[in-house]
Amino acid sequence: MIPTPDLSHLTSQDYDQVYEPAEDTFLLLDALEEDAKNLRDINACVCLEVGIRLCLELYWKNSWPFLYLCTDINPHACKCTVLTGKQNHIDLNVVNGSLVAPFGTRLANNVDVLLFNPPYVPTSEEEVSDAQLSRELGGSWAGGSDGMRITNVLLGRVEGLLSPEGRFYLVALKQNNVPQIVDTMRQKYGFLGEVVLQRRAGREHLFIIRFVRESKNSSS
Ligand SMILES: C[S@@+](CC[C@H](N)C(=O)[O-])C[C@H]1O[C@@H](n2cnc3c(N)ncnc32)[C@H](O)[C@@H]1O
């Protein structure tokens, strides 16, 4: 089982500024747990998580050399994650920046596991622009008219980031149009997408989509 991180050091004041783990967080964790054997089989050793959380590092921390990189646009989320690493006695490489921009091309085709639980809630375009500029809590959910404004930017970077056997796990909401996301990734970038978990949580219908390169599908 993937242990849930000890978050007892975080206070209600932190959660005024930082996204509190919720159903979407735990659904992604469950999907990764189901895929743990596959990830071991591909000898995954570089993980990049955009929009910080903490799970694989805990799971693998004593298993093999594992580089866990995470980025978040919200500086408070980054500070909390550094503290979470200390609280759980693990080294996390936390970078405050937007999506994968801080790495330039240095990670080219070297990421074995890419994770993104994005701001996916449909909002006005003005709200998403303001949220991205302010880098505060609103950036956790504001996703523009179809909830895809931030996700679409990352989708365009996946091909250049993933290693040949790499996997990309994306959290999406029904309103984000999951079939369209899967079609776009196949037609534009040559990735096969599969819904590996879905769950209704209150008003939200959440999906975890796993993408692999089309040519690698037979080994998944
Ligand atoms: C839905 S929350 C998910 C938080 C966490 N990953 C989880 O699963 O509980 C989305 C996260 O993405 C971050 N985020 C939003 N826009 C971003 C961007 N352009 N680059 C990096 N992170 C971003 C937010 O600050 C927030 O922490």
Short mmCIF file of N, CA, C and O in Angstrom, two decimals, residues 4 33 49 61 93 97-98 106 112 129 133 136 139 158 163 185 187-188 194 213-214:
data_model
loop_
_atom_site.label_atom_id
_atom_site.label_comp_id
_atom_site.label_asym_id
_atom_site.label_seq_id
_atom_site.Cartn_x
_atom_site.Cartn_y
_atom_site.Cartn_z
N THR A 4 -0.06 7.05 3.13
CA THR A 4 -0.49 8.44 3.06
C THR A 4 0.52 9.28 3.82
O THR A 4 0.91 8.93 4.93
N GLU A 33 -1.18 3.22 -7.14
CA GLU A 33 -1.02 1.99 -6.37
C GLU A 33 -1.34 0.78 -7.25
O GLU A 33 -0.63 -0.22 -7.23
N GLU A 49 6.29 15.59 -10.79
CA GLU A 49 4.91 15.88 -10.44
C GLU A 49 4.68 17.39 -10.55
O GLU A 49 5.38 18.18 -9.94
N LYS A 61 10.82 5.14 -1.44
CA LYS A 61 12.00 5.80 -0.88
C LYS A 61 13.11 4.82 -0.50
O LYS A 61 14.27 5.18 -0.55
N ASN A 93 12.65 17.38 -4.34
CA ASN A 93 13.25 18.46 -5.11
C ASN A 93 12.13 19.36 -5.59
O ASN A 93 11.44 19.05 -6.57
N GLY A 97 7.54 27.22 -9.83
CA GLY A 97 7.48 27.74 -11.19
C GLY A 97 6.27 27.16 -11.89
O GLY A 97 5.52 26.36 -11.32
N SER A 98 6.07 27.58 -13.13
CA SER A 98 4.89 27.14 -13.86
C SER A 98 5.16 25.87 -14.67
O SER A 98 6.13 25.82 -15.45
N ARG A 106 16.11 20.31 -20.22
CA ARG A 106 17.06 19.42 -19.55
C ARG A 106 16.50 18.05 -19.22
O ARG A 106 17.26 17.10 -18.99
N ASP A 112 10.18 9.29 -16.38
CA ASP A 112 9.53 7.97 -16.44
C ASP A 112 8.08 8.03 -15.96
O ASP A 112 7.24 7.26 -16.41
N SER A 129 -6.81 33.50 -15.62
CA SER A 129 -5.67 34.41 -15.82
C SER A 129 -5.26 35.05 -14.50
O SER A 129 -4.08 35.10 -14.16
N LEU A 133 -1.74 34.50 -12.35
CA LEU A 133 -0.88 35.65 -12.03
C LEU A 133 -0.65 35.78 -10.53
O LEU A 133 0.46 36.06 -10.07
N GLU A 136 -1.92 32.14 -6.08
CA GLU A 136 -2.51 31.80 -4.78
C GLU A 136 -3.45 30.60 -4.91
O GLU A 136 -3.45 29.91 -5.92
N GLY A 139 -5.49 29.27 -7.95
CA GLY A 139 -4.79 28.54 -9.02
C GLY A 139 -4.94 27.04 -8.90
O GLY A 139 -4.60 26.30 -9.81
N VAL A 158 4.26 16.88 -23.17
CA VAL A 158 4.44 15.49 -22.72
C VAL A 158 5.37 14.71 -23.64
O VAL A 158 6.28 14.00 -23.18
N SER A 163 10.15 9.49 -21.17
CA SER A 163 11.10 8.50 -21.67
C SER A 163 10.33 7.51 -22.57
O SER A 163 9.09 7.49 -22.55
N MET A 185 -4.52 13.66 -27.72
CA MET A 185 -3.19 13.11 -27.41
C MET A 185 -2.77 12.07 -28.46
O MET A 185 -1.59 11.93 -28.76
N GLN A 187 -3.97 11.89 -31.76
CA GLN A 187 -3.80 12.45 -33.10
C GLN A 187 -2.63 13.43 -33.18
O GLN A 187 -1.89 13.45 -34.16
N LYS A 188 -2.47 14.25 -32.15
CA LYS A 188 -1.42 15.28 -32.23
C LYS A 188 -0.06 14.77 -31.79
O LYS A 188 0.97 15.18 -32.29
N GLU A 194 -5.84 5.84 -21.65
CA GLU A 194 -6.83 4.89 -21.12
C GLU A 194 -7.30 5.39 -19.75
O GLU A 194 -6.47 5.80 -18.93
N ARG A 213 3.21 5.98 -24.92
CA ARG A 213 3.46 6.15 -26.35
C ARG A 213 2.76 5.03 -27.10
O ARG A 213 2.76 3.88 -26.64
N GLU A 214 2.19 5.36 -28.25
CA GLU A 214 1.40 4.39 -29.00
C GLU A 214 2.21 3.13 -29.28
O GLU A 214 1.74 2.02 -29.14
#
